[in-house]
Amino acid sequence: MAKPWEQTAEDASGAGPAVRIASPTGKWILLTTVLGSSMAMLDSTVVNVALPRIGRDLDASLAALQWTVNAYMVTLAGLILLGGSLGDRFGRRRIFVLGVVWFASASLLCGLAPTGGVLIAARALQGVGGALLTPGSLALIQASFHPDDRARAVGLWSGFGGVGAAVGPFLGGWLVDGPGWRWVFLLNVPLALVCAPIALRHVPESADGGSHRGFDVLGAVLGALSLALVTYALIEARGGSVAVAVAAVVGVAAGVAFVLVERRRPDPMMPPDIFASRQFTAVNLVTLCVYAAFGGFFFLTALQLQVVAGYSALEAGTALLPTTVLMLLFSARSGELAQHIGPRAPLTAGPLLCAVALLLMLRVGPDASYVRDVLPALLVMGAGMVTLVAPLTATVLASVDTARAGLASGINNAAARAAGLIAVAALPLLAGMGPDAYRSAGAFDAAFRRAMPLCAGILVLGAVLAFATVRRPAPDCLRPECRTHGSVAVPPLEPRRDDTRPGRDTGGRGRPAE
């Protein structure tokens, strides 16, 4: 009898993955993947709450706080597509465990960082680990579970991950007010000490090495470099130095080079021909708009509640819970409704509801009442995100062939992350925030009131794009497997469903929507 660590994802006939969800191995796989993905999800939701305390303890400027968020997002957004390919080639469990260990090691460095510069560098390393473990957790489910159990396994994975996202801001606020902000990062270490051994002991290995010709390392480097340089230029633009201008020019040039490289490589990580689907291109443009607004909103709101309204970190984290709870409760139903009425209406109404919520946030000022001033805005925001997120994911998947479902989801996820980091870099500049704005309640409040209408305008633009470009997909198109979603930072990743051998569940044949 094979020992657990010697099992493979294929059954004896080679027809497909054989692990059943009720088996001990199935339960271990679920536990491992939920723990791994929760590490990255918790980190993305709790850091914003910790920013004011980080700034005070490390005597950091607003630019340093922006980089604390964006250094992580630059490497994660730039490398997440490459991370999935590495798992397919060298072993999904191996790359997932590497990502967990890497992420935890970088988290330890974040927690011990003596200066803002060290923290920013450690956050960039964290993003590399996140790019390995985030797609890896879902790939393990895809490769391990029997086709009859896979949809349920994905549902449990996304549901438990959503619970982790809901707990994140509350837990982060408690840690910041209690043991200190460093524990926001140090918490990942014990999680990794549980996750990695379980994965090595109980999770079967799988790989598709024969189907890969190479890795688009150059494309990944150029993409991450372009994001980093453009982000640097936006954050440091207040100084107006020659270095800023050079960074902007080189960043744009790196972006152009990325497009050229992707067009010429035989196996690019972002094949340009996937954008031949007008629907796919349109939905990604909508994604850029709405997630840029979301990124700016959650970054600035966590600061506004603490710097201006006088909330503690715990109160600020708890205040943001309604948006996540609403998504957990109603995202699946929203997706079902969109299947009946088509995606155009929800992709138009959702951003408009969120725009109204951002304008309602203008009521949040000094000594703001949570029930009267904060909660109404967050309830409307949650309703808008519920209306928007599930149909957006479904439309992305419906716009491409089944064989490209995982790729399309990864591109959409990376686009959302890139939009968020650009917003975090650009909004303080556009709103006129100085380097020490977060130290002054009056200065920050004035800038916040300029920033929220800007975010609302971006959402209205997304709604207009959706109304003008999105059409109903074909009736037999691919449907999302991640039906429950709790993350407010990015749309959900979807598992790859590109193996059409007999016995494999492909989830339907998607067709390009033109």
GROMACS .gro file of N, CA and C in nm, residues 142 150 396-408 476-479 481 495-500 505-512:
model
  102
  142GLN      N    1  -0.759   2.114  -0.779
  142GLN     CA    2  -0.790   2.076  -0.917
  142GLN      C    3  -0.724   1.944  -0.954
  150ARG      N    4  -1.484   1.758  -0.707
  150ARG     CA    5  -1.402   1.877  -0.719
  150ARG      C    6  -1.480   2.006  -0.697
  396VAL      N    7  -1.586   3.673  -1.736
  396VAL     CA    8  -1.447   3.647  -1.777
  396VAL      C    9  -1.434   3.505  -1.829
  397LEU      N   10  -1.486   3.408  -1.754
  397LEU     CA   11  -1.475   3.268  -1.794
  397LEU      C   12  -1.556   3.237  -1.919
  398ALA      N   13  -1.671   3.304  -1.934
  398ALA     CA   14  -1.756   3.281  -2.050
  398ALA      C   15  -1.698   3.339  -2.178
  399SER      N   16  -1.595   3.423  -2.164
  399SER     CA   17  -1.539   3.492  -2.280
  399SER      C   18  -1.428   3.415  -2.350
  400VAL      N   19  -1.388   3.301  -2.294
  400VAL     CA   20  -1.277   3.225  -2.351
  400VAL      C   21  -1.314   3.078  -2.359
  401ASP      N   22  -1.232   3.001  -2.431
  401ASP     CA   23  -1.251   2.857  -2.438
  401ASP      C   24  -1.222   2.793  -2.303
  402THR      N   25  -1.279   2.675  -2.282
  402THR     CA   26  -1.258   2.602  -2.157
  402THR      C   27  -1.109   2.583  -2.126
  403ALA      N   28  -1.032   2.554  -2.229
  403ALA     CA   29  -0.890   2.529  -2.210
  403ALA      C   30  -0.816   2.649  -2.152
  404ARG      N   31  -0.874   2.768  -2.163
  404ARG     CA   32  -0.807   2.888  -2.114
  404ARG      C   33  -0.875   2.949  -1.992
  405ALA      N   34  -0.963   2.874  -1.927
  405ALA     CA   35  -1.036   2.927  -1.813
  405ALA      C   36  -0.942   2.971  -1.701
  406GLY      N   37  -0.847   2.883  -1.664
  406GLY     CA   38  -0.755   2.918  -1.557
  406GLY      C   39  -0.668   3.037  -1.593
  407LEU      N   40  -0.622   3.041  -1.719
  407LEU     CA   41  -0.540   3.154  -1.764
  407LEU      C   42  -0.621   3.283  -1.760
  408ALA      N   43  -0.745   3.279  -1.809
  408ALA     CA   44  -0.829   3.399  -1.810
  408ALA      C   45  -0.853   3.449  -1.669
  476ASP      N   46  -2.420   2.773  -2.314
  476ASP     CA   47  -2.344   2.657  -2.267
  476ASP      C   48  -2.203   2.696  -2.223
  477CYS      N   49  -2.183   2.822  -2.185
  477CYS     CA   50  -2.049   2.869  -2.151
  477CYS      C   51  -2.007   2.814  -2.014
  478LEU      N   52  -1.879   2.829  -1.987
  478LEU     CA   53  -1.820   2.782  -1.863
  478LEU      C   54  -1.873   2.863  -1.744
  479ARG      N   55  -1.905   2.794  -1.634
  479ARG     CA   56  -1.954   2.860  -1.513
  479ARG      C   57  -1.846   2.857  -1.404
  481GLU      N   58  -1.650   2.795  -1.062
  481GLU     CA   59  -1.656   2.697  -0.954
  481GLU      C   60  -1.642   2.766  -0.818
  495PRO      N   61  -1.003   2.746  -1.086
  495PRO     CA   62  -0.913   2.634  -1.120
  495PRO      C   63  -0.904   2.614  -1.269
  496ARG      N   64  -0.792   2.558  -1.313
  496ARG     CA   65  -0.777   2.523  -1.454
  496ARG      C   66  -0.866   2.405  -1.486
  497ARG      N   67  -0.931   2.410  -1.601
  497ARG     CA   68  -1.014   2.299  -1.646
  497ARG      C   69  -0.983   2.270  -1.792
  498ASP      N   70  -0.854   2.242  -1.815
  498ASP     CA   71  -0.809   2.229  -1.954
  498ASP      C   72  -0.779   2.086  -1.995
  499ASP      N   73  -0.807   1.990  -1.906
  499ASP     CA   74  -0.778   1.850  -1.941
  499ASP      C   75  -0.907   1.784  -1.984
  500THR      N   76  -0.916   1.744  -2.108
  500THR     CA   77  -1.040   1.688  -2.162
  500THR      C   78  -1.028   1.538  -2.189
  505ASP      N   79  -1.368   1.608  -1.567
  505ASP     CA   80  -1.480   1.703  -1.565
  505ASP      C   81  -1.430   1.837  -1.614
  506THR      N   82  -1.476   1.878  -1.729
  506THR     CA   83  -1.431   2.006  -1.783
  506THR      C   84  -1.524   2.119  -1.750
  507GLY      N   85  -1.639   2.088  -1.690
  507GLY     CA   86  -1.729   2.194  -1.647
  507GLY      C   87  -1.801   2.263  -1.760
  508GLY      N   88  -1.807   2.204  -1.878
  508GLY     CA   89  -1.875   2.270  -1.990
  508GLY      C   90  -1.775   2.327  -2.087
  509ARG      N   91  -1.818   2.347  -2.206
  509ARG     CA   92  -1.728   2.402  -2.307
  509ARG      C   93  -1.754   2.550  -2.323
  510GLY      N   94  -1.656   2.627  -2.286
  510GLY     CA   95  -1.672   2.771  -2.305
  510GLY      C   96  -1.647   2.807  -2.449
  511ARG      N   97  -1.705   2.915  -2.493
  511ARG     CA   98  -1.680   2.963  -2.629
  511ARG      C   99  -1.653   3.112  -2.623
  512PRO      N  100  -1.565   3.163  -2.706
  512PRO     CA  101  -1.536   3.306  -2.702
  512PRO      C  102  -1.662   3.387  -2.728
   0.00000   0.00000   0.00000
